[in-house]
mmCIF file of C-alpha atoms and ligand atoms in Angstrom:
data_model
loop_
_atom_site.group_PDB
_atom_site.id
_atom_site.type_symbol
_atom_site.label_atom_id
_atom_site.label_comp_id
_atom_site.label_asym_id
_atom_site.label_seq_id
_atom_site.Cartn_x
_atom_site.Cartn_y
_atom_site.Cartn_z
ATOM 1 C CA UNK A 1 -12.515 13.837 12.896
ATOM 2 C CA UNK A 2 -11.740 10.509 11.204
ATOM 3 C CA UNK A 3 -8.590 8.565 12.084
ATOM 4 C CA UNK A 4 -5.630 10.334 10.521
ATOM 5 C CA UNK A 5 -3.017 8.709 8.323
ATOM 6 C CA UNK A 6 0.474 8.792 9.819
ATOM 7 C CA UNK A 7 1.522 10.169 6.428
ATOM 8 C CA UNK A 8 -0.505 13.347 6.977
ATOM 9 C CA UNK A 9 0.521 13.486 10.627
ATOM 10 C CA UNK A 10 4.244 13.193 9.755
ATOM 11 C CA UNK A 11 3.998 15.591 6.785
ATOM 12 C CA UNK A 12 2.587 18.146 9.232
ATOM 13 C CA UNK A 13 5.340 17.358 11.743
ATOM 14 C CA UNK A 14 7.951 17.945 9.029
ATOM 15 C CA UNK A 15 6.380 21.301 8.198
ATOM 16 C CA UNK A 16 6.401 22.254 11.877
ATOM 17 C CA UNK A 17 9.885 20.830 12.525
ATOM 18 C CA UNK A 18 8.796 18.536 15.348
ATOM 19 C CA UNK A 19 8.613 14.807 16.126
ATOM 20 C CA UNK A 20 5.612 12.688 17.119
ATOM 21 C CA UNK A 21 5.739 9.963 19.749
ATOM 22 C CA UNK A 22 4.208 6.631 18.781
ATOM 23 C CA UNK A 23 3.057 4.922 21.949
ATOM 24 C CA UNK A 24 2.269 1.220 22.157
ATOM 25 C CA UNK A 25 -0.967 0.016 23.714
ATOM 26 C CA UNK A 26 -2.431 -3.272 24.918
ATOM 27 C CA UNK A 27 -5.389 -2.173 26.999
ATOM 28 C CA UNK A 28 -7.898 0.532 27.846
ATOM 29 C CA UNK A 29 -5.910 2.222 30.606
ATOM 30 C CA UNK A 30 -2.922 2.812 28.306
ATOM 31 C CA UNK A 31 -5.166 4.350 25.646
ATOM 32 C CA UNK A 32 -6.782 6.565 28.298
ATOM 33 C CA UNK A 33 -3.352 7.650 29.559
ATOM 34 C CA UNK A 34 -2.219 8.625 26.057
ATOM 35 C CA UNK A 35 -5.421 10.491 25.238
ATOM 36 C CA UNK A 36 -5.406 12.443 28.497
ATOM 37 C CA UNK A 37 -1.752 13.360 27.871
ATOM 38 C CA UNK A 38 -2.655 14.468 24.343
ATOM 39 C CA UNK A 39 -5.507 16.598 25.666
ATOM 40 C CA UNK A 40 -3.316 18.061 28.420
ATOM 41 C CA UNK A 41 -0.608 19.058 25.923
ATOM 42 C CA UNK A 42 -2.842 19.654 22.865
ATOM 43 C CA UNK A 43 -0.913 17.070 20.819
ATOM 44 C CA UNK A 44 -1.626 14.963 17.738
ATOM 45 C CA UNK A 45 -0.941 11.298 18.559
ATOM 46 C CA UNK A 46 0.112 8.006 17.050
ATOM 47 C CA UNK A 47 -1.224 4.985 18.909
ATOM 48 C CA UNK A 48 0.290 1.710 17.819
ATOM 49 C CA UNK A 49 -0.319 -1.963 18.407
ATOM 50 C CA UNK A 50 2.108 -4.803 17.823
ATOM 51 C CA UNK A 51 1.075 -8.302 16.848
ATOM 52 C CA UNK A 52 1.563 -9.219 20.506
ATOM 53 C CA UNK A 53 -0.854 -6.488 21.579
ATOM 54 C CA UNK A 54 -3.443 -7.578 19.031
ATOM 55 C CA UNK A 55 -3.195 -11.150 20.306
ATOM 56 C CA UNK A 56 -3.360 -10.065 23.953
ATOM 57 C CA UNK A 57 -6.356 -7.734 23.641
ATOM 58 C CA UNK A 58 -8.050 -9.247 20.565
ATOM 59 C CA UNK A 59 -8.429 -7.073 17.484
ATOM 60 C CA UNK A 60 -12.028 -6.034 18.044
ATOM 61 C CA UNK A 61 -11.575 -4.928 21.637
ATOM 62 C CA UNK A 62 -8.448 -2.961 20.812
ATOM 63 C CA UNK A 63 -9.713 -1.303 17.663
ATOM 64 C CA UNK A 64 -13.034 -0.293 19.230
ATOM 65 C CA UNK A 65 -11.152 1.302 22.121
ATOM 66 C CA UNK A 66 -9.397 3.473 19.546
ATOM 67 C CA UNK A 67 -12.726 4.379 17.977
ATOM 68 C CA UNK A 68 -13.958 5.332 21.459
ATOM 69 C CA UNK A 69 -10.911 7.581 21.894
ATOM 70 C CA UNK A 70 -11.695 9.146 18.550
ATOM 71 C CA UNK A 71 -15.295 9.844 19.658
ATOM 72 C CA UNK A 72 -14.259 11.247 23.027
ATOM 73 C CA UNK A 73 -11.482 13.522 21.716
ATOM 74 C CA UNK A 74 -12.732 14.768 18.322
ATOM 75 C CA UNK A 75 -10.319 17.713 18.427
ATOM 76 C CA UNK A 76 -7.211 15.505 18.528
ATOM 77 C CA UNK A 77 -5.743 13.931 15.357
ATOM 78 C CA UNK A 78 -5.238 10.205 16.106
ATOM 79 C CA UNK A 79 -3.414 7.735 13.880
ATOM 80 C CA UNK A 80 -3.831 4.014 14.542
ATOM 81 C CA UNK A 81 -0.715 2.212 13.432
ATOM 82 C CA UNK A 82 0.330 -1.440 13.167
ATOM 83 C CA UNK A 83 3.780 -1.834 14.725
ATOM 84 C CA UNK A 84 6.131 -4.426 13.143
ATOM 85 C CA UNK A 85 3.859 -6.205 10.702
ATOM 86 C CA UNK A 86 5.690 -9.438 9.868
ATOM 87 C CA UNK A 87 3.868 -10.403 6.661
ATOM 88 C CA UNK A 88 1.594 -9.153 3.901
ATOM 89 C CA UNK A 89 -1.359 -10.923 5.564
ATOM 90 C CA UNK A 90 -0.755 -9.239 8.940
ATOM 91 C CA UNK A 91 -0.727 -5.817 7.275
ATOM 92 C CA UNK A 92 -3.851 -6.611 5.251
ATOM 93 C CA UNK A 93 -5.725 -7.713 8.387
ATOM 94 C CA UNK A 94 -4.907 -4.392 10.090
ATOM 95 C CA UNK A 95 -5.938 -2.388 7.020
ATOM 96 C CA UNK A 96 -9.215 -4.307 6.793
ATOM 97 C CA UNK A 97 -9.928 -3.494 10.455
ATOM 98 C CA UNK A 98 -9.431 0.215 9.757
ATOM 99 C CA UNK A 99 -5.873 0.982 10.892
ATOM 100 C CA UNK A 100 -4.748 4.221 9.245
ATOM 101 C CA UNK A 101 -1.171 3.062 8.790
ATOM 102 C CA UNK A 102 0.939 -0.067 8.962
ATOM 103 C CA UNK A 103 4.564 -0.960 9.394
ATOM 104 C CA UNK A 104 5.837 -3.754 7.179
ATOM 105 C CA UNK A 105 9.009 -4.866 8.903
ATOM 106 C CA UNK A 106 10.627 -6.768 6.059
ATOM 107 C CA UNK A 107 14.045 -6.468 7.666
ATOM 108 C CA UNK A 108 13.154 -9.782 9.299
ATOM 109 C CA UNK A 109 11.636 -12.879 7.763
ATOM 110 C CA UNK A 110 8.032 -13.775 8.620
ATOM 111 C CA UNK A 111 9.168 -15.547 11.819
ATOM 112 C CA UNK A 112 10.014 -12.054 13.158
ATOM 113 C CA UNK A 113 13.488 -13.265 14.183
ATOM 114 C CA UNK A 114 15.705 -14.079 11.195
ATOM 115 C CA UNK A 115 17.222 -11.166 9.259
ATOM 116 C CA UNK A 116 15.922 -11.120 5.656
ATOM 117 C CA UNK A 117 17.946 -10.227 2.561
ATOM 118 C CA UNK A 118 17.718 -6.737 1.073
ATOM 119 C CA UNK A 119 15.872 -8.131 -1.960
ATOM 120 C CA UNK A 120 13.321 -9.976 0.198
ATOM 121 C CA UNK A 121 12.752 -6.815 2.230
ATOM 122 C CA UNK A 122 12.192 -4.686 -0.888
ATOM 123 C CA UNK A 123 9.808 -7.226 -2.441
ATOM 124 C CA UNK A 124 7.512 -7.697 0.568
ATOM 125 C CA UNK A 125 7.521 -4.003 1.486
ATOM 126 C CA UNK A 126 6.660 -2.956 -2.090
ATOM 127 C CA UNK A 127 3.803 -5.463 -2.124
ATOM 128 C CA UNK A 128 2.366 -3.940 1.071
ATOM 129 C CA UNK A 129 2.878 -0.378 -0.241
ATOM 130 C CA UNK A 130 0.926 -1.159 -3.426
ATOM 131 C CA UNK A 131 -1.962 -2.698 -1.484
ATOM 132 C CA UNK A 132 -2.022 -0.037 1.254
ATOM 133 C CA UNK A 133 -1.702 3.073 -0.920
ATOM 134 C CA UNK A 134 -4.540 1.911 -3.144
ATOM 135 C CA UNK A 135 -6.645 2.034 0.043
ATOM 136 C CA UNK A 136 -5.184 5.319 1.348
ATOM 137 C CA UNK A 137 -3.174 3.720 4.130
ATOM 138 C CA UNK A 138 0.414 4.830 4.849
ATOM 139 C CA UNK A 139 3.339 2.398 5.153
ATOM 140 C CA UNK A 140 6.470 2.446 7.283
ATOM 141 C CA UNK A 141 9.360 0.225 6.194
ATOM 142 C CA UNK A 142 12.525 -0.786 8.013
ATOM 143 C CA UNK A 143 16.027 -1.027 6.615
ATOM 144 C CA UNK A 144 18.748 -2.430 8.849
ATOM 145 C CA UNK A 145 17.803 -4.537 11.886
ATOM 146 C CA UNK A 146 17.084 -3.306 15.404
ATOM 147 C CA UNK A 147 18.640 -5.084 18.353
ATOM 148 C CA UNK A 148 16.804 -6.828 21.180
ATOM 149 C CA UNK A 149 13.424 -8.541 21.290
ATOM 150 C CA UNK A 150 10.033 -7.143 22.244
ATOM 151 C CA UNK A 151 6.757 -9.063 22.307
ATOM 152 C CA UNK A 152 8.619 -11.998 20.750
ATOM 153 C CA UNK A 153 9.641 -9.842 17.793
ATOM 154 C CA UNK A 154 13.283 -9.114 17.043
ATOM 155 C CA UNK A 155 16.587 -10.576 15.967
ATOM 156 C CA UNK A 156 18.036 -10.273 19.483
ATOM 157 C CA UNK A 157 21.635 -9.287 19.984
ATOM 158 C CA UNK A 158 23.164 -5.845 19.984
ATOM 159 C CA UNK A 159 21.721 -2.948 18.032
ATOM 160 C CA UNK A 160 25.067 -2.676 16.258
ATOM 161 C CA UNK A 161 24.856 -6.045 14.450
ATOM 162 C CA UNK A 162 22.958 -4.711 11.402
ATOM 163 C CA UNK A 163 23.046 -0.908 11.334
ATOM 164 C CA UNK A 164 21.527 0.814 8.289
ATOM 165 C CA UNK A 165 23.746 1.481 5.286
ATOM 166 C CA UNK A 166 22.905 4.946 3.835
ATOM 167 C CA UNK A 167 23.215 3.760 0.212
ATOM 168 C CA UNK A 168 20.842 0.878 0.918
ATOM 169 C CA UNK A 169 18.442 3.274 2.627
ATOM 170 C CA UNK A 170 18.323 5.372 -0.545
ATOM 171 C CA UNK A 171 17.815 2.322 -2.766
ATOM 172 C CA UNK A 172 15.158 0.948 -0.407
ATOM 173 C CA UNK A 173 13.212 4.224 -0.346
ATOM 174 C CA UNK A 174 13.363 4.458 -4.150
ATOM 175 C CA UNK A 175 12.322 0.868 -4.787
ATOM 176 C CA UNK A 176 9.513 0.569 -2.229
ATOM 177 C CA UNK A 177 7.837 3.997 -2.062
ATOM 178 C CA UNK A 178 7.367 3.848 1.717
ATOM 179 C CA UNK A 179 5.942 6.896 3.489
ATOM 180 C CA UNK A 180 8.405 6.649 6.365
ATOM 181 C CA UNK A 181 11.571 4.749 7.050
ATOM 182 C CA UNK A 182 12.703 3.077 10.273
ATOM 183 C CA UNK A 183 16.475 2.907 10.508
ATOM 184 C CA UNK A 184 18.843 0.968 12.750
ATOM 185 C CA UNK A 185 21.431 3.180 14.446
ATOM 186 C CA UNK A 186 22.343 1.054 17.458
ATOM 187 C CA UNK A 187 19.108 1.096 19.440
ATOM 188 C CA UNK A 188 17.339 -2.008 20.713
ATOM 189 C CA UNK A 189 13.836 -2.910 21.787
ATOM 190 C CA UNK A 190 13.145 -3.517 25.476
ATOM 191 C CA UNK A 191 14.640 -2.028 28.646
ATOM 192 C CA UNK A 192 18.222 -3.243 28.231
ATOM 193 C CA UNK A 193 19.554 -1.073 25.417
ATOM 194 C CA UNK A 194 22.936 0.143 26.673
ATOM 195 C CA UNK A 195 25.201 -0.844 29.577
ATOM 196 C CA UNK A 196 26.284 2.757 30.154
ATOM 197 C CA UNK A 197 25.147 6.200 29.051
ATOM 198 C CA UNK A 198 25.398 5.806 25.267
ATOM 199 C CA UNK A 199 28.034 7.709 23.312
ATOM 200 C CA UNK A 200 28.690 7.804 19.575
ATOM 201 C CA UNK A 201 30.344 4.382 19.644
ATOM 202 C CA UNK A 202 27.036 2.625 20.381
ATOM 203 C CA UNK A 203 24.344 5.145 19.402
ATOM 204 C CA UNK A 204 25.145 6.159 15.823
ATOM 205 C CA UNK A 205 23.626 9.620 15.528
ATOM 206 C CA UNK A 206 26.262 10.427 12.883
ATOM 207 C CA UNK A 207 24.807 7.624 10.764
ATOM 208 C CA UNK A 208 21.289 9.030 11.199
ATOM 209 C CA UNK A 209 22.534 12.443 10.070
ATOM 210 C CA UNK A 210 24.251 10.855 7.047
ATOM 211 C CA UNK A 211 21.005 9.098 6.032
ATOM 212 C CA UNK A 212 19.033 12.331 6.454
ATOM 213 C CA UNK A 213 21.543 14.162 4.236
ATOM 214 C CA UNK A 214 20.951 11.625 1.447
ATOM 215 C CA UNK A 215 17.151 11.513 1.965
ATOM 216 C CA UNK A 216 16.356 15.036 3.164
ATOM 217 C CA UNK A 217 12.568 14.771 2.697
ATOM 218 C CA UNK A 218 12.038 11.218 3.963
ATOM 219 C CA UNK A 219 10.352 10.848 7.345
ATOM 220 C CA UNK A 220 12.738 8.849 9.538
ATOM 221 C CA UNK A 221 11.520 6.671 12.399
ATOM 222 C CA UNK A 222 13.443 5.841 15.563
ATOM 223 C CA UNK A 223 12.478 2.521 17.130
ATOM 224 C CA UNK A 224 13.603 1.334 20.542
ATOM 225 C CA UNK A 225 13.657 4.951 21.695
ATOM 226 C CA UNK A 226 12.573 4.786 25.293
ATOM 227 C CA UNK A 227 14.869 6.782 27.532
ATOM 228 C CA UNK A 228 14.602 4.257 30.398
ATOM 229 C CA UNK A 229 14.935 7.017 33.017
ATOM 230 C CA UNK A 230 16.708 6.210 36.255
ATOM 231 C CA UNK A 231 13.866 7.536 38.428
ATOM 232 C CA UNK A 232 11.408 5.059 36.873
ATOM 233 C CA UNK A 233 13.879 2.191 37.355
ATOM 234 C CA UNK A 234 14.417 3.294 40.961
ATOM 235 C CA UNK A 235 10.703 3.219 41.859
ATOM 236 C CA UNK A 236 10.443 -0.366 40.634
ATOM 237 C CA UNK A 237 13.534 -1.470 42.541
ATOM 238 C CA UNK A 238 12.587 0.494 45.662
ATOM 239 C CA UNK A 239 9.363 -1.504 45.907
ATOM 240 C CA UNK A 240 10.785 -4.979 45.421
ATOM 241 C CA UNK A 241 11.618 -5.040 41.709
ATOM 242 C CA UNK A 242 14.892 -6.410 40.371
ATOM 243 C CA UNK A 243 15.798 -4.398 37.288
ATOM 244 C CA UNK A 244 19.454 -4.506 36.336
ATOM 245 C CA UNK A 245 21.091 -1.127 35.792
ATOM 246 C CA UNK A 246 20.497 -0.011 32.197
ATOM 247 C CA UNK A 247 20.449 3.004 29.895
ATOM 248 C CA UNK A 248 18.074 4.029 27.116
ATOM 249 C CA UNK A 249 18.219 6.691 24.427
ATOM 250 C CA UNK A 250 18.717 10.115 26.050
ATOM 251 C CA UNK A 251 15.981 12.600 25.151
ATOM 252 C CA UNK A 252 18.606 15.091 23.894
ATOM 253 C CA UNK A 253 19.767 12.522 21.301
ATOM 254 C CA UNK A 254 16.163 12.085 20.139
ATOM 255 C CA UNK A 255 15.885 15.864 19.875
ATOM 256 C CA UNK A 256 19.058 15.892 17.745
ATOM 257 C CA UNK A 257 17.355 13.252 15.568
ATOM 258 C CA UNK A 258 14.256 15.432 15.235
ATOM 259 C CA UNK A 259 16.492 18.229 13.909
ATOM 260 C CA UNK A 260 17.691 15.686 11.325
ATOM 261 C CA UNK A 261 14.545 14.231 9.796
ATOM 262 C CA UNK A 262 13.199 12.021 12.608
ATOM 263 C CA UNK A 263 9.420 12.448 12.674
ATOM 264 C CA UNK A 264 8.180 9.348 14.539
ATOM 265 C CA UNK A 265 9.662 8.131 17.800
ATOM 266 C CA UNK A 266 8.538 4.784 19.213
ATOM 267 C CA UNK A 267 8.157 4.628 22.982
ATOM 268 C CA UNK A 268 6.918 1.584 24.873
ATOM 269 C CA UNK A 269 9.333 0.584 27.650
ATOM 270 C CA UNK A 270 9.150 3.910 29.527
ATOM 271 C CA UNK A 271 5.388 3.492 29.867
ATOM 272 C CA UNK A 272 5.744 -0.104 31.006
ATOM 273 C CA UNK A 273 8.215 1.018 33.663
ATOM 274 C CA UNK A 274 5.926 3.828 34.858
ATOM 275 C CA UNK A 275 2.933 1.481 35.142
ATOM 276 C CA UNK A 276 4.847 -1.262 36.951
ATOM 277 C CA UNK A 277 6.491 1.168 39.383
ATOM 278 C CA UNK A 278 3.133 2.695 40.327
ATOM 279 C CA UNK A 279 1.517 -0.701 40.870
ATOM 280 C CA UNK A 280 4.452 -2.004 42.936
ATOM 281 C CA UNK A 281 4.252 1.099 45.118
ATOM 282 C CA UNK A 282 0.582 0.490 45.956
ATOM 283 C CA UNK A 283 1.191 -3.213 46.612
ATOM 284 C CA UNK A 284 4.112 -2.421 48.914
ATOM 285 C CA UNK A 285 2.514 0.467 50.787
ATOM 286 C CA UNK A 286 -1.085 -0.803 50.999
ATOM 287 C CA UNK A 287 -0.971 -4.603 50.940
ATOM 288 C CA UNK A 288 -4.530 -4.730 52.290
ATOM 289 C CA UNK A 289 -5.938 -3.286 49.041
ATOM 290 C CA UNK A 290 -7.448 -5.602 46.450
ATOM 291 C CA UNK A 291 -9.626 -3.398 44.206
ATOM 292 C CA UNK A 292 -7.765 -3.231 40.851
ATOM 293 C CA UNK A 293 -8.822 0.408 40.524
ATOM 294 C CA UNK A 294 -6.675 1.227 43.558
ATOM 295 C CA UNK A 295 -3.548 0.404 41.564
ATOM 296 C CA UNK A 296 -4.732 0.897 37.978
ATOM 297 C CA UNK A 297 -5.565 4.556 38.621
ATOM 298 C CA UNK A 298 -2.053 5.507 39.810
ATOM 299 C CA UNK A 299 -0.591 3.316 37.054
ATOM 300 C CA UNK A 300 -2.578 5.183 34.425
ATOM 301 C CA UNK A 301 -1.616 8.537 35.939
ATOM 302 C CA UNK A 302 2.088 7.552 35.960
ATOM 303 C CA UNK A 303 1.939 6.631 32.282
ATOM 304 C CA UNK A 304 0.083 9.848 31.428
ATOM 305 C CA UNK A 305 2.868 11.833 33.077
ATOM 306 C CA UNK A 306 5.585 10.131 31.007
ATOM 307 C CA UNK A 307 3.633 10.464 27.751
ATOM 308 C CA UNK A 308 2.878 14.152 28.345
ATOM 309 C CA UNK A 309 6.585 14.759 29.084
ATOM 310 C CA UNK A 310 7.608 13.088 25.829
ATOM 311 C CA UNK A 311 4.992 15.039 23.848
ATOM 312 C CA UNK A 312 6.521 18.279 25.100
ATOM 313 C CA UNK A 313 10.099 17.046 24.555
ATOM 314 C CA UNK A 314 9.385 15.840 21.001
ATOM 315 C CA UNK A 315 7.711 19.154 20.121
ATOM 316 C CA UNK A 316 4.275 17.799 19.131
ATOM 317 C CA UNK A 317 2.626 19.623 22.052
ATOM 318 C CA UNK A 318 0.442 22.517 20.917
ATOM 319 C CA UNK A 319 -0.042 21.160 17.390
ATOM 320 C CA UNK A 320 -3.335 19.221 17.681
ATOM 321 C CA UNK A 321 -5.358 22.044 16.196
ATOM 322 C CA UNK A 322 -3.056 22.846 13.262
ATOM 323 C CA UNK A 323 -4.994 20.803 10.693
ATOM 324 C CA UNK A 324 -8.076 18.728 9.901
ATOM 325 C CA UNK A 325 -7.809 15.060 9.090
ATOM 326 C CA UNK A 326 -7.794 14.069 5.438
ATOM 327 C CA UNK A 327 -10.034 11.016 5.106
ATOM 328 C CA UNK A 328 -8.383 7.742 4.191
ATOM 329 C CA UNK A 329 -10.475 7.691 0.984
ATOM 330 C CA UNK A 330 -9.027 11.086 0.006
ATOM 331 C CA UNK A 331 -5.528 9.852 0.876
ATOM 332 C CA UNK A 332 -6.103 7.037 -1.634
ATOM 333 C CA UNK A 333 -6.936 9.627 -4.310
ATOM 334 C CA UNK A 334 -3.754 11.538 -3.427
ATOM 335 C CA UNK A 335 -1.572 8.445 -3.896
ATOM 336 C CA UNK A 336 -3.315 7.762 -7.196
ATOM 337 C CA UNK A 337 -3.034 11.251 -8.683
ATOM 338 C CA UNK A 338 0.568 11.662 -7.511
ATOM 339 C CA UNK A 339 -0.019 14.534 -5.073
ATOM 340 C CA UNK A 340 1.139 12.149 -2.298
ATOM 341 C CA UNK A 341 4.007 10.754 -4.354
ATOM 342 C CA UNK A 342 6.494 8.766 -2.304
ATOM 343 C CA UNK A 343 9.336 9.062 -4.788
ATOM 344 C CA UNK A 344 12.120 10.242 -2.445
ATOM 345 C CA UNK A 345 14.221 13.307 -2.979
ATOM 346 C CA UNK A 346 17.790 11.970 -3.126
ATOM 347 C CA UNK A 347 20.778 14.229 -2.509
ATOM 348 C CA UNK A 348 24.203 13.466 -3.951
ATOM 349 C CA UNK A 349 26.868 12.028 -1.620
HETATM 350 ZN ZN1 ZN B 1 10.187 -1.339 16.867
#
């Protein structure tokens, strides 16, 4: 089947009441790990690449790997998504390559570091929505600013510096027409999210629920949602790593989010931890080995295990065969004739 729009994928997830993990990739082994996990659990998937990933792998290598995945697993709906587009031009370049959805992160200025004003965010996001929808491509926007930095992108600081205001979320959804909305509820990018198991004072699930109540049909997106499990940290440290003690977003909080409108959950750090732990283990236990396959194979298997776990936990497992992909050209028709209207349903306070 053709690459699927995240809009269709998330509409289906909303119907089925489940969430879909969006896993970041930089290389072939990560794509293979995700696809094998999807096959193992019969899951639709979102594969996403940041600007850093596109620079690392080069656009053509990365995009053709996705096309290869699409050829090898025709039964699995795959969306290829741009993570944290920083400008109109970045989003256009992804759309021209063939990405089936893009994120325009207008919560930050083009430098990817400085928080932008609400008006700037609305203007740039709307511009991307107009361009993308005309071409059948879905758009994710962000309102509020995530904490931390990943791949050089982020405002840094705590996730609590710029949490999303529900009224602004409503206004943003109305003014931009995004297909999905990333919100800031205290999470951060990277491994160091929380200094203890997060409670409601640092991870604002009540805020997420309040936003969902106002925008009951809008697909919400949780960024910075790795769980940073202790066992993955331990493997790294057991074999010579030096991770400081840290906590991520507990899976049960993500599941509470999924009950309250969260349809896309971004996971990157957990996979990085799994890969690094597996490689460190081989280096420590078999220092005589030098064939990269000797450590890339266990690294890929470790990532597959984490991804498959998340697919089951998020509820997407078992849903790969529920629907056929709508072509991007037909998505464009749907945006034009209003059947894919993005005017949000807004509930009173
Ligand atoms: Zn993010």
